[in-house]
Coordinates of N, CA and C in Angstrom, one line a residue:
M292 N -22.3 217.7 18.2 CA -21.9 216.7 17.3 C -21.9 215.3 18.0
F293 N -21.9 215.3 19.3 CA -21.9 214.1 20.1 C -23.2 213.9 20.7
D294 N -23.6 212.6 20.8 CA -24.8 212.3 21.5 C -24.6 212.0 23.0
I295 N -23.4 211.6 23.3 CA -23.1 211.3 24.7 C -21.8 212.1 25.0
R296 N -21.8 212.9 26.0 CA -20.6 213.7 26.4 C -20.3 213.4 27.9
I297 N -19.1 212.7 28.1 CA -18.7 212.3 29.4 C -17.3 212.9 29.7
F298 N -17.0 213.1 30.9 CA -15.7 213.7 31.3 C -15.1 212.7 32.4
F299 N -13.8 212.4 32.2 CA -13.1 211.6 33.2 C -12.2 212.4 34.1
E300 N -12.7 212.6 35.3 CA -11.9 213.3 36.3 C -10.7 212.4 36.7
S301 N -9.5 213.0 36.8 CA -8.3 212.3 37.2 C -7.4 213.2 38.0
T302 N -6.3 212.6 38.3 CA -5.3 213.4 39.1 C -4.1 213.7 38.2
L303 N -3.3 214.7 38.6 CA -2.1 215.0 37.9 C -1.2 213.8 37.8
S304 N -0.9 213.1 38.8 CA 0.0 212.0 38.8 C -0.5 210.9 37.9
E305 N -1.8 210.6 37.9 CA -2.3 209.6 37.0 C -2.3 210.0 35.5
C306 N -2.6 211.2 35.2 CA -2.5 211.7 33.9 C -1.1 211.7 33.4
R307 N -0.2 212.1 34.2 CA 1.3 212.2 33.9 C 1.7 210.8 33.5
M308 N 1.4 209.8 34.4 CA 1.8 208.4 34.2 C 1.3 207.9 32.9
K309 N 0.0 208.1 32.6 CA -0.6 207.6 31.4 C 0.1 208.2 30.1
R310 N 0.3 209.5 30.2 CA 1.0 210.2 29.1 C 2.4 209.6 28.9
Y311 N 3.1 209.4 30.0 CA 4.5 208.9 29.9 C 4.5 207.5 29.3
R312 N 3.5 206.7 29.7 CA 3.4 205.3 29.2 C 3.2 205.3 27.7
R313 N 2.3 206.2 27.2 CA 2.1 206.3 25.8 C 3.3 206.8 25.1
H314 N 3.9 207.9 25.6 CA 5.1 208.5 25.0 C 6.2 207.4 24.9
S315 N 6.4 206.6 25.9 CA 7.5 205.7 26.0 C 7.1 204.3 25.5
R316 N 5.9 204.1 25.1 CA 5.3 202.8 24.7 C 5.6 201.7 25.7
I317 N 5.2 202.0 26.9 CA 5.5 201.0 28.0 C 4.3 200.1 28.0
S318 N 4.5 198.8 28.1 CA 3.5 197.8 28.1 C 2.6 197.9 29.3
D319 N 1.3 197.6 29.2 CA 0.4 197.6 30.3 C 0.8 196.5 31.3
K320 N 1.6 195.6 30.9 CA 2.0 194.5 31.8 C 3.0 195.0 32.9
V321 N 3.6 196.2 32.6 CA 4.5 196.8 33.6 C 3.7 197.7 34.5
S322 N 3.9 197.4 35.8 CA 3.1 198.2 36.8 C 3.6 199.6 36.9
D323 N 2.8 200.5 37.3 CA 3.2 201.9 37.5 C 4.3 202.0 38.5
E324 N 4.3 201.2 39.5 CA 5.4 201.2 40.5 C 6.8 200.9 40.0
Q325 N 6.8 200.2 38.9 CA 8.1 199.9 38.3 C 8.6 201.0 37.3
I326 N 7.8 202.0 37.1 CA 8.2 203.0 36.2 C 8.7 204.3 36.9
R327 N 9.8 204.8 36.4 CA 10.3 206.1 37.0 C 10.2 207.1 35.8
V328 N 9.3 208.1 36.1 CA 9.2 209.2 35.1 C 10.3 210.1 35.2
P329 N 11.1 210.4 34.2 CA 12.2 211.3 34.3 C 11.8 212.7 34.7
N330 N 12.6 213.4 35.4 CA 12.3 214.7 35.9 C 12.0 215.7 34.7
K331 N 12.7 215.6 33.6 CA 12.5 216.5 32.5 C 11.1 216.3 31.9
F332 N 10.6 215.0 31.8 CA 9.3 214.8 31.3 C 8.3 215.3 32.3
Q333 N 8.5 215.0 33.6 CA 7.6 215.5 34.6 C 7.4 217.0 34.6
Q334 N 8.5 217.7 34.5 CA 8.4 219.2 34.5 C 7.7 219.7 33.3
W335 N 7.9 219.1 32.1 CA 7.2 219.4 30.9 C 5.7 219.2 31.1
F336 N 5.4 218.0 31.5 CA 4.0 217.7 31.7 C 3.3 218.6 32.7
D337 N 3.9 218.7 33.9 CA 3.3 219.5 35.0 C 3.1 221.0 34.6
H338 N 4.1 221.5 33.9 CA 4.1 223.0 33.7 C 3.4 223.4 32.4
L339 N 3.4 222.5 31.4 CA 2.8 222.8 30.2 C 1.4 222.1 30.0
V340 N 1.5 220.8 29.9 CA 0.3 220.0 29.6 C -0.8 220.2 30.7
W341 N -0.4 220.0 31.9 CA -1.4 220.1 33.0 C -2.0 221.5 33.1
N342 N -1.1 222.5 33.0 CA -1.6 223.9 33.1 C -2.6 224.2 32.0
E343 N -2.4 223.7 30.8 CA -3.3 223.9 29.7 C -4.6 223.2 29.9
Y344 N -4.5 222.0 30.5 CA -5.7 221.2 30.8 C -6.5 222.0 31.9
L345 N -5.9 222.5 32.9 CA -6.6 223.2 34.0 C -7.3 224.5 33.4
K346 N -6.7 225.1 32.4 CA -7.4 226.3 31.8 C -8.7 226.0 31.2
R347 N -8.8 224.8 30.7 CA -10.0 224.4 29.9 C -10.9 223.4 30.7
R348 N -10.5 222.9 31.8 CA -11.2 221.9 32.6 C -12.6 222.3 32.9
N349 N -12.9 223.5 33.4 CA -14.2 223.9 33.8 C -15.2 224.0 32.7
L350 N -14.7 224.4 31.5 CA -15.5 224.5 30.3 C -15.9 223.0 29.9
Q351 N -14.9 222.2 29.9 CA -15.2 220.8 29.5 C -16.2 220.1 30.5
I352 N -16.0 220.4 31.7 CA -17.0 219.8 32.7 C -18.4 220.4 32.5
S353 N -18.4 221.7 32.2 CA -19.8 222.3 32.1 C -20.5 221.7 30.8
R354 N -19.8 221.2 29.9 CA -20.4 220.7 28.7 C -20.7 219.1 28.8
A355 N -20.2 218.5 29.8 CA -20.4 217.1 30.0 C -21.7 216.8 30.6
E356 N -22.3 215.8 30.2 CA -23.6 215.4 30.9 C -23.3 214.5 32.0
K357 N -22.2 213.8 32.1 CA -21.8 212.9 33.2 C -20.3 213.0 33.4
I358 N -20.0 213.1 34.7 CA -18.6 213.1 35.1 C -18.3 211.9 35.9
F359 N -17.2 211.2 35.4 CA -16.8 210.0 36.1 C -15.5 210.3 36.9
Q360 N -15.6 210.0 38.2 CA -14.4 210.2 39.1 C -13.4 209.1 38.9
F361 N -12.2 209.4 39.3 CA -11.1 208.4 39.1 C -11.5 207.0 39.7
D362 N -12.1 207.0 40.8 CA -12.4 205.7 41.5 C -13.5 204.9 40.6
D363 N -14.2 205.6 39.7 CA -15.2 204.9 38.9 C -14.5 204.0 37.8
Y364 N -13.3 204.3 37.5 CA -12.6 203.6 36.4 C -11.2 203.2 36.6
K365 N -10.7 203.4 37.8 CA -9.3 203.0 38.1 C -9.2 201.4 38.0
N366 N -8.0 201.0 37.8 CA -7.8 199.5 37.6 C -8.7 198.9 36.6
R367 N -9.0 199.7 35.6 CA -9.8 199.2 34.4 C -11.1 198.6 34.8
Q368 N -11.7 199.2 35.8 CA -13.1 198.8 36.2 C -14.1 199.7 35.5
Y369 N -14.5 199.3 34.4 CA -15.3 200.2 33.6 C -16.8 199.9 33.6
M370 N -17.3 199.1 34.6 CA -18.7 198.7 34.6 C -19.6 199.9 34.7
Q371 N -19.3 200.9 35.6 CA -20.2 202.0 35.7 C -20.3 202.8 34.4
I372 N -19.1 203.0 33.8 CA -19.1 203.7 32.5 C -19.9 202.9 31.4
D373 N -19.7 201.6 31.3 CA -20.4 200.8 30.3 C -21.9 200.9 30.6
D374 N -22.3 200.8 31.9 CA -23.7 200.8 32.2 C -24.3 202.2 31.8
Y375 N -23.6 203.3 32.1 CA -24.1 204.6 31.7 C -24.3 204.7 30.2
I376 N -23.2 204.3 29.5 CA -23.3 204.4 28.0 C -24.4 203.6 27.4
D377 N -24.5 202.4 27.9 CA -25.6 201.5 27.5 C -27.0 202.1 27.7
K378 N -27.2 202.7 28.9 CA -28.4 203.4 29.2 C -28.7 204.6 28.3
R379 N -27.7 205.4 28.1 CA -27.8 206.5 27.2 C -28.1 206.1 25.7
L380 N -27.4 205.1 25.3 CA -27.7 204.6 23.9 C -29.1 204.1 23.8
Q381 N -29.6 203.4 24.8 CA -30.9 202.9 24.8 C -31.9 204.1 24.7
E382 N -31.7 205.1 25.5 CA -32.5 206.3 25.4 C -32.5 207.0 24.1
L383 N -31.3 207.0 23.5 CA -31.2 207.7 22.2 C -31.8 206.9 21.0
T384 N -31.9 205.6 21.2 CA -32.5 204.8 20.1 C -33.9 204.5 20.3
D385 N -34.5 204.8 21.4 CA -35.9 204.5 21.6 C -36.8 205.5 20.9

């Protein structure tokens, strides 16, 4: 159903922080260093969410045509991703 399938590799701590930010509606203006993730949330994420992700990770990767490592998009540097998507869209529309 998708014309472009990409996978974003990340770390446990990065995924946990992003999930906590969404859950707590913390502004992007607040740096990660200023945020303390409560132990209860951390345990829930690490033992439930992350474990479920790990169960399906290899399948998701096997279906992706391109895998982006965390360094490819950290600090909102999306040029590599944008370039790849632009290239694939061009291929699909030619």
